[in-house]
Short mmCIF file of C-alpha atoms in Angstrom, two decimals:
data_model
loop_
_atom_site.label_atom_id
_atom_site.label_comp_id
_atom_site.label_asym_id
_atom_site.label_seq_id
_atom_site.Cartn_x
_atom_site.Cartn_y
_atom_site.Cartn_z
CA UNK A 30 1.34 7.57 -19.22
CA UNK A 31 -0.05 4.24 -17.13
CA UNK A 32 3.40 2.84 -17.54
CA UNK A 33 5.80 6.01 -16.54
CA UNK A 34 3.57 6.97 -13.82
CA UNK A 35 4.38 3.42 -12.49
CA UNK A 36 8.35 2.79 -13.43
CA UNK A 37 8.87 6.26 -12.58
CA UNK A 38 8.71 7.76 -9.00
CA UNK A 39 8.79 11.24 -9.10
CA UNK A 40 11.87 13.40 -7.52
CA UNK A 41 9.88 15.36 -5.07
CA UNK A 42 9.36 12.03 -3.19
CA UNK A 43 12.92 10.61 -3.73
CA UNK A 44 14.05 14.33 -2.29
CA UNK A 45 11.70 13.82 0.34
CA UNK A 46 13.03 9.80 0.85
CA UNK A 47 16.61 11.42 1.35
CA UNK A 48 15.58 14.30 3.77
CA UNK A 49 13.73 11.97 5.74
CA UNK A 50 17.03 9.40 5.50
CA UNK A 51 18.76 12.72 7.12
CA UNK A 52 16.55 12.73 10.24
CA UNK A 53 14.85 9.88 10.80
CA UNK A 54 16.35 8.55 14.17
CA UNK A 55 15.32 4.56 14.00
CA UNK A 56 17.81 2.58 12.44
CA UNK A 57 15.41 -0.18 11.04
CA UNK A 58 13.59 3.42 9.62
CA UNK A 59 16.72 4.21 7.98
CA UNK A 60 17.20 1.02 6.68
CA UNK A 61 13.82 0.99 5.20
CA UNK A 62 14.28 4.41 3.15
CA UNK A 63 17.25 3.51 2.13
CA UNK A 64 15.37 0.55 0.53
CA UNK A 65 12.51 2.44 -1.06
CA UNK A 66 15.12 4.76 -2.96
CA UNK A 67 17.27 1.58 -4.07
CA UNK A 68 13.49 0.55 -5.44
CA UNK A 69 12.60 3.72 -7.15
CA UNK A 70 16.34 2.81 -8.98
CA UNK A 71 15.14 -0.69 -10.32
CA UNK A 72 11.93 0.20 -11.40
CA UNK A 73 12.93 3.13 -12.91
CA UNK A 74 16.20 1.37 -14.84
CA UNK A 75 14.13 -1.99 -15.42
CA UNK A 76 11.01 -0.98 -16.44
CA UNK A 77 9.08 -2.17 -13.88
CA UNK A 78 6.21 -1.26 -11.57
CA UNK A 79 7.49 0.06 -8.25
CA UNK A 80 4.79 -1.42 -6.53
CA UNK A 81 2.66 -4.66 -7.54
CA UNK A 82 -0.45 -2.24 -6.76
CA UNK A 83 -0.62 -0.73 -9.84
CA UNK A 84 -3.92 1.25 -8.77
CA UNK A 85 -6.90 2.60 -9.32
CA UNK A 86 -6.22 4.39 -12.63
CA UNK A 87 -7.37 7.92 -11.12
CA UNK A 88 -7.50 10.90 -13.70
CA UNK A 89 -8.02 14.47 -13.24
CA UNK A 90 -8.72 16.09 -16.69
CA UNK A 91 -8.58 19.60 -17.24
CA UNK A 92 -10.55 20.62 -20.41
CA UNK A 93 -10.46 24.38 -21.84
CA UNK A 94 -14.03 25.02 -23.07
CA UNK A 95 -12.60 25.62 -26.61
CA UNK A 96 -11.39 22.74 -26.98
CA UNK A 97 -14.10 19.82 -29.22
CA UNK A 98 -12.98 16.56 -29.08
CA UNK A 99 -13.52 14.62 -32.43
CA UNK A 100 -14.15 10.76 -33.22
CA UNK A 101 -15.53 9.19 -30.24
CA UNK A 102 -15.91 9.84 -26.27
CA UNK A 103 -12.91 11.27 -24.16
CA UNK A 104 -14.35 8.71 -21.81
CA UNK A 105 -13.97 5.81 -24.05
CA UNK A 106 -10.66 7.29 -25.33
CA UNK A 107 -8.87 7.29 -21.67
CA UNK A 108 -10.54 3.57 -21.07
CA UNK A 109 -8.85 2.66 -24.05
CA UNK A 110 -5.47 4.03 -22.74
CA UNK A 111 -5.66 2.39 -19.46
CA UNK A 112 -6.49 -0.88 -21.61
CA UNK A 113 -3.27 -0.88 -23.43
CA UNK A 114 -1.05 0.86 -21.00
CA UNK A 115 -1.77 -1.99 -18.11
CA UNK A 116 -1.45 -4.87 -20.70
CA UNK A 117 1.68 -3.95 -22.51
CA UNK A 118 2.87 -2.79 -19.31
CA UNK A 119 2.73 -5.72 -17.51
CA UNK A 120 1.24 -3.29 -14.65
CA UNK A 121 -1.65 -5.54 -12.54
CA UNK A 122 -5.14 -5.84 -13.23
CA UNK A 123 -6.68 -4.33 -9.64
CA UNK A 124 -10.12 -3.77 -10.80
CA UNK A 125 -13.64 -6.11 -9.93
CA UNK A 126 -16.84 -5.04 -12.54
CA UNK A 127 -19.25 -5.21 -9.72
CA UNK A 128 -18.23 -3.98 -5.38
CA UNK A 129 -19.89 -7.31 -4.23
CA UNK A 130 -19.99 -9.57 -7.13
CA UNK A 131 -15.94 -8.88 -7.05
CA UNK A 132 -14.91 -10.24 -10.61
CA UNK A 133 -12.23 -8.72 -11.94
CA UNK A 134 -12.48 -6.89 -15.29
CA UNK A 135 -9.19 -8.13 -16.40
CA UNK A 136 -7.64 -4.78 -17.87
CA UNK A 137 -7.96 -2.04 -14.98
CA UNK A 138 -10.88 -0.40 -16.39
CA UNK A 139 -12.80 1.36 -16.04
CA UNK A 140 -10.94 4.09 -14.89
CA UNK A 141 -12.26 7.22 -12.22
CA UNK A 142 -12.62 10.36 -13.99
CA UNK A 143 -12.81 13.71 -13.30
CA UNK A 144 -13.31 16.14 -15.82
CA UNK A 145 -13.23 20.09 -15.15
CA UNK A 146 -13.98 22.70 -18.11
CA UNK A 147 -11.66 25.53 -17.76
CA UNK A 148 -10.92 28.89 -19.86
CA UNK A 149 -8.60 27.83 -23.03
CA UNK A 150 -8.17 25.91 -25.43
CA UNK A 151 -5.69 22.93 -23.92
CA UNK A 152 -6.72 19.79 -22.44
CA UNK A 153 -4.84 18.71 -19.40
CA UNK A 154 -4.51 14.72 -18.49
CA UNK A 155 -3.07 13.92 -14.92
CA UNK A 156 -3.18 10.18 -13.64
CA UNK A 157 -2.54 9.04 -10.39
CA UNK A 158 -2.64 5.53 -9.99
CA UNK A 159 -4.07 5.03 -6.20
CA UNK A 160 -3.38 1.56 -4.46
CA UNK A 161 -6.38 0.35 -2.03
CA UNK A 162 -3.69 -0.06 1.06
CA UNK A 163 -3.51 4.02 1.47
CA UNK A 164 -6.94 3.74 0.00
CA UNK A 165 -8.38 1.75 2.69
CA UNK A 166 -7.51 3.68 5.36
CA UNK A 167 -8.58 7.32 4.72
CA UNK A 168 -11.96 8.49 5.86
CA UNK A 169 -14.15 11.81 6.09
CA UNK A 170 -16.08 13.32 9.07
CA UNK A 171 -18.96 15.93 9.09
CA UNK A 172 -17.61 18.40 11.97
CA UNK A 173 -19.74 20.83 14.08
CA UNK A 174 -18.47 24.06 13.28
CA UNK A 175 -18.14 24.80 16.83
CA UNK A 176 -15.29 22.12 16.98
CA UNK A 177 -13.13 24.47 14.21
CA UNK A 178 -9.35 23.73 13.77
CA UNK A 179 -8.98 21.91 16.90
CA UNK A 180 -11.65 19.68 15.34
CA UNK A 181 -10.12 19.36 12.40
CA UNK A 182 -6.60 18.21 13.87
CA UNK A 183 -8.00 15.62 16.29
CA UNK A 184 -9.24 13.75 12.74
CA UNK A 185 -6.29 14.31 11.16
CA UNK A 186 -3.95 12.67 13.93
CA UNK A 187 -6.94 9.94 15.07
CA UNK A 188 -6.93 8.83 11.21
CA UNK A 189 -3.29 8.23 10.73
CA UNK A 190 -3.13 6.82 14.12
CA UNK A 191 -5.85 4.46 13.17
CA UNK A 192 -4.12 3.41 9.97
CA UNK A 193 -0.88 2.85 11.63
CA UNK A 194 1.55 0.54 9.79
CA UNK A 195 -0.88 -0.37 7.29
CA UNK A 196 -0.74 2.24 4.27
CA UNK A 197 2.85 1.30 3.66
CA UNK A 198 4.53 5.17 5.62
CA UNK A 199 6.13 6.98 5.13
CA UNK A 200 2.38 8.44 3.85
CA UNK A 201 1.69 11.58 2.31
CA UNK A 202 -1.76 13.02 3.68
CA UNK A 203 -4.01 14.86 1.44
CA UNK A 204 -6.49 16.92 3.77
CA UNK A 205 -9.57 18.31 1.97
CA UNK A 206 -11.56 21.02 4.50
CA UNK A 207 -15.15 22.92 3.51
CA UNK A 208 -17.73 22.53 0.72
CA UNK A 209 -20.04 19.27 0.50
CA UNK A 210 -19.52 15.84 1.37
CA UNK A 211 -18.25 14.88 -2.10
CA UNK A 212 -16.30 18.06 -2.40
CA UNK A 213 -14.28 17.45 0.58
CA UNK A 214 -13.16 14.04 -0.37
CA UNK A 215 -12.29 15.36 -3.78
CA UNK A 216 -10.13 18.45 -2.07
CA UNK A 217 -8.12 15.87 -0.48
CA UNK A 218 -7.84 13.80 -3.12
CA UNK A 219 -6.32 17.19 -5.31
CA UNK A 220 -4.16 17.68 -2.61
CA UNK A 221 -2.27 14.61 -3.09
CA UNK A 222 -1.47 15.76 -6.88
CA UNK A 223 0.50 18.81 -5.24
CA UNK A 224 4.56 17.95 -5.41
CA UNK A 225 5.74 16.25 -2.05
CA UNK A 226 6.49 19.36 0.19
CA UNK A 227 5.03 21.69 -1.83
CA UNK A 228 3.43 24.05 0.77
CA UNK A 229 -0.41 25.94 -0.37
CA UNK A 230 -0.44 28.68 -1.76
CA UNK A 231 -2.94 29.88 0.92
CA UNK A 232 -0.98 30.89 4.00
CA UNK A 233 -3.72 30.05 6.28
CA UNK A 234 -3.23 26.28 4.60
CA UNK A 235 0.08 25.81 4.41
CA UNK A 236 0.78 26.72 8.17
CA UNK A 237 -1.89 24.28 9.01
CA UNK A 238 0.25 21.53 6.92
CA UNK A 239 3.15 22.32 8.87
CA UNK A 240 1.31 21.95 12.24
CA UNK A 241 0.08 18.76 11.52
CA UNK A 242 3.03 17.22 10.01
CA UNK A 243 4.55 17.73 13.09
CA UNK A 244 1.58 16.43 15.11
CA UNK A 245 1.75 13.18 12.58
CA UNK A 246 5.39 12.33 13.22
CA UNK A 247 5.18 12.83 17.22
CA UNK A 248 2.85 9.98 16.36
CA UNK A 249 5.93 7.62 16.37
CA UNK A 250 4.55 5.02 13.80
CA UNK A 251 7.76 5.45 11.77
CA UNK A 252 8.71 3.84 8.05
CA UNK A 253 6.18 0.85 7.85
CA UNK A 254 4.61 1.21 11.16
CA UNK A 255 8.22 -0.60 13.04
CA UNK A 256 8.70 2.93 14.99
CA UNK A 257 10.41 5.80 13.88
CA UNK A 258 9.88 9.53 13.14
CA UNK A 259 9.21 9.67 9.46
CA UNK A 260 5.39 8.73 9.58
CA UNK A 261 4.70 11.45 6.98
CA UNK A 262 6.94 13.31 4.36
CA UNK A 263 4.09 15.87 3.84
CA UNK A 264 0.47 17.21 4.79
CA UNK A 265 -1.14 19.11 1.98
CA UNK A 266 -4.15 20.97 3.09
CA UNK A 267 -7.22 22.64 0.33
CA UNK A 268 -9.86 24.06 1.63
CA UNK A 269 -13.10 25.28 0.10
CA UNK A 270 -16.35 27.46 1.26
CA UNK A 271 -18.54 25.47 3.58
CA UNK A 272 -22.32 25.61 4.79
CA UNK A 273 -22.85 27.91 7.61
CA UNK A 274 -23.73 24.92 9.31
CA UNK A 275 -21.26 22.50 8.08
CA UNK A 276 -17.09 21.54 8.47
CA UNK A 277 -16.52 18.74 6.59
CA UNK A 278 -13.19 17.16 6.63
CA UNK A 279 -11.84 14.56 4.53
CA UNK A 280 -8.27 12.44 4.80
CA UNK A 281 -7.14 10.97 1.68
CA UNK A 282 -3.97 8.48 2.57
CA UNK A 283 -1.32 7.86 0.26
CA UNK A 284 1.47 5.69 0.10
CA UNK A 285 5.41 6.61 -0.29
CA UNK A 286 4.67 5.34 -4.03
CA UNK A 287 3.09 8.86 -4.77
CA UNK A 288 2.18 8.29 -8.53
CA UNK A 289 1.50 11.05 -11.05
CA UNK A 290 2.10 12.21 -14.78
CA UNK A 291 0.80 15.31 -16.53
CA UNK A 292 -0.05 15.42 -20.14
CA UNK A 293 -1.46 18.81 -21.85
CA UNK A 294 -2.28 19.11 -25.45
CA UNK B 16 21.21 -2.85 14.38
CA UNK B 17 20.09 -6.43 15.29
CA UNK B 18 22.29 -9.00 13.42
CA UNK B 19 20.53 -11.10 10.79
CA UNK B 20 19.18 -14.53 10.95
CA UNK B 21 18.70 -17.06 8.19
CA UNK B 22 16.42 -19.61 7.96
CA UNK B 23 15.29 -22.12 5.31
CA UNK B 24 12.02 -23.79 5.05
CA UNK B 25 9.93 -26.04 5.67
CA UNK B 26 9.47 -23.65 8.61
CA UNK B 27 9.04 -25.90 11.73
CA UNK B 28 7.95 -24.98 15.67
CA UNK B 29 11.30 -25.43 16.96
CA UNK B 30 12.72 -22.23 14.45
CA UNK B 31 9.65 -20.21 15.10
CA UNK B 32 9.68 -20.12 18.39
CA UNK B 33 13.56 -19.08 18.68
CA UNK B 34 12.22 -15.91 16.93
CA UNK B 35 11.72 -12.36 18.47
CA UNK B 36 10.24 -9.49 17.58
CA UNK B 37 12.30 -6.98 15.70
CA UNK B 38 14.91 -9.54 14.32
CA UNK B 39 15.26 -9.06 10.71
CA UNK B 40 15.21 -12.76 8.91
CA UNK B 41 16.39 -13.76 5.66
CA UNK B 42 14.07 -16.77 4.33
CA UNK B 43 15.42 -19.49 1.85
CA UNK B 44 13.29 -22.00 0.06
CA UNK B 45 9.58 -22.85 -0.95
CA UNK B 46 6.95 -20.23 0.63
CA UNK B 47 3.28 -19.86 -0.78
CA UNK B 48 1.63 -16.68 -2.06
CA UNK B 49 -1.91 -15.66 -0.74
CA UNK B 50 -4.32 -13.20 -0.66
CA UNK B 51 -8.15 -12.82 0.63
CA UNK B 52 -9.84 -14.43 -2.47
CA UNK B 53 -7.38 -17.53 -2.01
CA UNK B 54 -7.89 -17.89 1.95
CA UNK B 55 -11.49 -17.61 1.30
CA UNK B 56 -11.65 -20.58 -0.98
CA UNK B 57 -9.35 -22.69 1.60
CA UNK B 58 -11.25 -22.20 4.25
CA UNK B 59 -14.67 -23.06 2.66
CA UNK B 60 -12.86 -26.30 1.70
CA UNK B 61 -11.68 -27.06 5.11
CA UNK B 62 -15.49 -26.11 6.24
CA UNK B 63 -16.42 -28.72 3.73
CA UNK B 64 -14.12 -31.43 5.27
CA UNK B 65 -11.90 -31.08 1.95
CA UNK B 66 -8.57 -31.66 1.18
CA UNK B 67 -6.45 -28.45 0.67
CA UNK B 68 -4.90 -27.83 -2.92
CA UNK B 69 -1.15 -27.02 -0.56
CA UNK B 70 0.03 -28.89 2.28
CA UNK B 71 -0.20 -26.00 5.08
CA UNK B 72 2.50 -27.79 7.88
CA UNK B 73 5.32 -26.14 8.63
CA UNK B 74 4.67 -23.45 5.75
CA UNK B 75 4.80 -20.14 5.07
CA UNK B 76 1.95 -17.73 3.31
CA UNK B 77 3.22 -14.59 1.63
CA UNK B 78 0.71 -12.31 0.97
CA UNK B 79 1.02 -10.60 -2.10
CA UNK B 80 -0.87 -10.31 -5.98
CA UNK B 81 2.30 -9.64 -7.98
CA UNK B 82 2.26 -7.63 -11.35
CA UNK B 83 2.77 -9.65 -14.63
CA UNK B 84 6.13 -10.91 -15.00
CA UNK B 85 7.94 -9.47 -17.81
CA UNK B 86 9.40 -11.66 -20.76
CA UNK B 87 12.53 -13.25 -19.34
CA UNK B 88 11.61 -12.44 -15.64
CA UNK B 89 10.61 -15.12 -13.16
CA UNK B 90 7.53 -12.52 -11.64
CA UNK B 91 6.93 -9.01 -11.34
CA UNK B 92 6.83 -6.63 -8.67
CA UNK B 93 5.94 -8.68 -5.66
CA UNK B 94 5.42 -6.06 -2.49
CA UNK B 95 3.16 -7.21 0.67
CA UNK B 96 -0.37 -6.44 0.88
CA UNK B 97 -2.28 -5.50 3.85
CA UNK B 98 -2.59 -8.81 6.00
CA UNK B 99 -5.79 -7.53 7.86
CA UNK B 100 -7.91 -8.64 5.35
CA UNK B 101 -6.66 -11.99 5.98
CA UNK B 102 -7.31 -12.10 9.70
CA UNK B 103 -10.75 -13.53 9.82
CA UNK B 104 -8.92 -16.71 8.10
CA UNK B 105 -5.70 -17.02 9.73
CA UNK B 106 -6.45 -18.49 12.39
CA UNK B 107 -8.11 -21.87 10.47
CA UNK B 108 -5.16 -22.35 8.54
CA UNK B 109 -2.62 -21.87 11.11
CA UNK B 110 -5.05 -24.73 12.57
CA UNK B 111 -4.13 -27.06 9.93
CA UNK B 112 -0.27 -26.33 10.89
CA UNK B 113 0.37 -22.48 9.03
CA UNK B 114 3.93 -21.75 10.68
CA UNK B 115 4.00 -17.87 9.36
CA UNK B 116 2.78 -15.40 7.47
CA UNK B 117 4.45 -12.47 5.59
CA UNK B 118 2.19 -9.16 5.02
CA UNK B 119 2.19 -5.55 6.47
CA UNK B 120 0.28 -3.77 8.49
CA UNK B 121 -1.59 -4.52 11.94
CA UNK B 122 -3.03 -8.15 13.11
CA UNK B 123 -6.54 -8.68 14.93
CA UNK B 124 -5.76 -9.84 18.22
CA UNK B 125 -7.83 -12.93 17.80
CA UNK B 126 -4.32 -13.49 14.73
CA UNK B 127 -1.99 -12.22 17.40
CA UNK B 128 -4.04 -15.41 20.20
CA UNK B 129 -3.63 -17.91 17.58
CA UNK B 130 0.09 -17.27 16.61
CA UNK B 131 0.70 -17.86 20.32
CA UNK B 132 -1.09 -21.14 20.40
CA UNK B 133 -0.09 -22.34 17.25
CA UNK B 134 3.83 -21.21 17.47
CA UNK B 135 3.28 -19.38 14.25
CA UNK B 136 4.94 -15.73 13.76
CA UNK B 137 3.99 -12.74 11.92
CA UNK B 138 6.63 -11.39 9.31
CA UNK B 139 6.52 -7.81 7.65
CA UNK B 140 8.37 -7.42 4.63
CA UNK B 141 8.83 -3.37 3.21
CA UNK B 142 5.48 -2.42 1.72
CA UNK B 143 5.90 -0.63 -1.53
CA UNK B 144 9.49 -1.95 -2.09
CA UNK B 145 7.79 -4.92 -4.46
CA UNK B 146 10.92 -4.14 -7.24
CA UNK B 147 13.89 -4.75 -4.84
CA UNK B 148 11.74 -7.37 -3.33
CA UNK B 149 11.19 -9.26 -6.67
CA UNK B 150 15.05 -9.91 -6.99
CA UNK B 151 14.92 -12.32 -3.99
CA UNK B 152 12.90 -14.30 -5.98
CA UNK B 153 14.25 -17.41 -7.70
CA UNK B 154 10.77 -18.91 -9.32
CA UNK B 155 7.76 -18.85 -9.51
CA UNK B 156 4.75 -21.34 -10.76
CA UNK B 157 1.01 -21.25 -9.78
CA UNK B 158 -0.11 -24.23 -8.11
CA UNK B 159 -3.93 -23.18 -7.21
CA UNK B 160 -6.43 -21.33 -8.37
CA UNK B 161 -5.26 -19.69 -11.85
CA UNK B 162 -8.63 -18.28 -12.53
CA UNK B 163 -8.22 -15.63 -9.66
CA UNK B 164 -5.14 -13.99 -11.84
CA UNK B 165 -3.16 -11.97 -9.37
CA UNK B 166 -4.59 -13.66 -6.41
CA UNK B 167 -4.19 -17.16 -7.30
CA UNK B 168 -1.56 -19.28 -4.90
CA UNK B 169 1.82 -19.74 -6.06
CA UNK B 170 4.97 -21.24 -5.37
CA UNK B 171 7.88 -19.16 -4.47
CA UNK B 172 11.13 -20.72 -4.59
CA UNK B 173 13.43 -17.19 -2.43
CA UNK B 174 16.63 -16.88 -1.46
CA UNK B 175 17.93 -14.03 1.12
CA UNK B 176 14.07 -12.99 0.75
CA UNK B 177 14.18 -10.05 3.74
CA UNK B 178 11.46 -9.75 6.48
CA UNK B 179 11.16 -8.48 9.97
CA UNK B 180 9.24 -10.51 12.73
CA UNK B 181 6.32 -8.16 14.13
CA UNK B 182 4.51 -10.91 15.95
CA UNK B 183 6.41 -13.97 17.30
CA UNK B 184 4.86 -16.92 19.14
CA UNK B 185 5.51 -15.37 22.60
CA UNK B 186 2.46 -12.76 21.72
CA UNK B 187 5.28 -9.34 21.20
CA UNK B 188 3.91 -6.63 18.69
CA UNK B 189 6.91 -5.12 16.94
CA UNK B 190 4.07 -2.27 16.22
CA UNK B 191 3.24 -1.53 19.26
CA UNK B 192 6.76 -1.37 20.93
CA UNK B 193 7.84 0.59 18.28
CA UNK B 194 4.98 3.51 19.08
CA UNK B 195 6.01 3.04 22.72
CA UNK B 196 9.56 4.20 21.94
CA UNK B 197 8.97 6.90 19.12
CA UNK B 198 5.68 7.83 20.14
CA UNK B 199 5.78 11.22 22.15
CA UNK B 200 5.73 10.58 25.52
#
């Protein structure tokens, strides 16, 4: 799973790569699309990571409540994956043991987990490797209420403005609105999972992603930051209840190289 | 599109200051790899008085922590990574005669003072595209610091190896023109 989700860049974003090819006015812009779908082609056919930032290995586990796991930890079990995945992979080690002590743990682990208990009896495994570039430059805000959508657009646009050429755009831009401060970040984080394009569900949402996809690429930060109008290929919005006195709002960045793979047992 | 120039290292004044932003370069010959846990140890040695591990004149820095190569290939994916979080040492090595760097993503503009005092320029090379970029490179062998794996420094030998100048020695931000034209107005 480590391995595919990193040889293997999904269609929705190579659709997206091509659409963007279509309209993007900048010639150097062009040029650069063009390059990242000749990539997607080598890694793919070779076997090899699209990008040297393998990731964070990032997984979002769906368990049915039925389900009893035998034999040892799930925890343990995934670890164990990651272990063998990035090593026989030859996918890079991108992990330190300790924020400020900053030695690397030489196999990628431990992984970030997130485990939900659901109705059934399947258990779901999604991983989404998440490079620190894209990383790096997302960021949450507490809002008044009182500031409301407008609010909530102005962070949007001042956030990829601020992160400019440096989370390798064309990005995709996961936007997590309502609940906690955790719960926020986490809503954007989902969004990201959603195929490239793929408007919500919720109508309210998915206008909202249109809005501001348009509001991104007026930005005029273009394929890698050199000018152009393909900033973003997608905004995917999720939203949650909030505190009567709270709108929190959360921007998780990604990359072109949008990375997942499902599983389900 | 702006036609391309080629240029072969050792990487002296006289070439880099011939460059503009927006030209798209192809670079031949010996360039270093380096990333923040690398610049960090240089500059403590050149805080120390010590000699560098790399002769820094007329060079170029590449920064980038490659994947593992695979059996039979020279390296693995080998993409840019964000050069901000080399800024606070840039300008000490471009001291010591640092001719360019190749990253992505925005410089301080204390970076963007010292490349025009030092003649140095700033190239991007396409982040992300680290398995097209790998095939530009001929070999590969560490030369400092193997105990920092991804991040140690490395000898590059690339041919054709494509980058885009973003800062030249003049002080020109390809970044910033290129909001200026595409922004909205």
């Amino acid at each position: 799973m480590c391995q595919e989700a990193n040889y293997i860049l999904g269609q929705d974003v190579i659709d997206a790569f091509k659409n963007a090819y279509e309209t993007e006015q900048s010639v150097t812009g062009k040029d650069i699309l063009q390059q990242l779908i000749e990539n997607a082609q080598i890694a793919k056919n070779e076997s090899v990571p699209m990008c040297q930032d393998t990731g964070f290995s990032v997984f979002f586990i769906e368990m049915g409540q039925d389900v009893h796991i035998e034999g040892g930890s799930l925890e343990d079990a995934i670890n164990d994956g990651v272990r063998k995945g990035y090593q026989e992979g030859y996918l890079r080690k991108s992990i330190v043991g300790h924020p400020l002590e900053r030695q690397n743990t030489g196999d990628n682990t431990p992984a970030v987990i997130h485990i939900r208990v659901v109705p059934g009896d399947k258990l779901k495994i999604t991983i989404a490797p998440k490079g620190g570039g894209s990383e790096n430059m997302s960021a949450i805000k507490m809002l008044k209420p009182a500031q409301g959508v407008e609010g909530v657009k102005d962070f949007v646009v001042e956030t990829v403005k601020e992160a400019g050429p440096n989370p390798c755009p064309p990005i995709i831009v996961g936007v997590g609105i309502g609940g906690t401060f955790e719960k926020a970040a986490l809503l954007a984080k989902e969004a990201l999972l959603r195929p490239v394009g793929e408007p919500s569900s919720d109508s309210y949402a998915a206008d909202l992603e249109q809005e501001l996809l348009e509001l991104v690429n007026k930005l005029g930060i273009g394929p890698q930051g050199l000018g152009g109008k393909t900033t973003a290929l997608a905004v995917h919005v999720n939203t949650h209840p909030a505190h009567i006195a709270s709108l929190p709002v959360a921007v998780n960045i990604n990359c072109h190289a949008s990375r997942h793979k499902e599983i389900e047992f | 599109m702006t036609p391309v120039i080629t240029i072969k290292t050792p990487f002296t004044t006289e070439a880099a200051e011939k460059l503009r932003i927006g030209q798209r370069v192809l670079l031949n010959g010996k360039i270093y790899t380096g990333r923040d846990a690398a610049h960090k140890k240089l500059v403590e040695l050149l805080e120390n008085g010590e000699e560098l591990p790399i002769e820094l004149k007329d060079q170029i820095i590449y920064y980038v922590g490659p994947s593992p190569a695979k059996p039979d290939n020279v390296i693995g994916s080998a993409g840019p990574t964000t050069s901000g979080r080399m800024d606070i040492y840039a300008p000490k090595l471009m001291a010591q005669g640092l001719k360019g760097m190749i990253g992505k993503g925005k410089r301080t503009p204390e970076v963007i003072k010292a490349m025009k005092q030092t003649k140095a320029v700033y190239f991007a090379a396409v982040g992300g595209a680290a398995a097209l970029i790998s095939k530009r490179i001929k070999s590969c062998k560490i030369v400092a610091y193997p105990e920092l794996g991804p991040e140690a420094i490395r000898e590059l030998e690339v041919e054709d190896f494509p980058v885009i100048v973003v800062n030249d020695s003049l002080g020109g931000d390809l970044y910033e023109e290129g909001l200026k034209i595409y922004g909205a107005k």
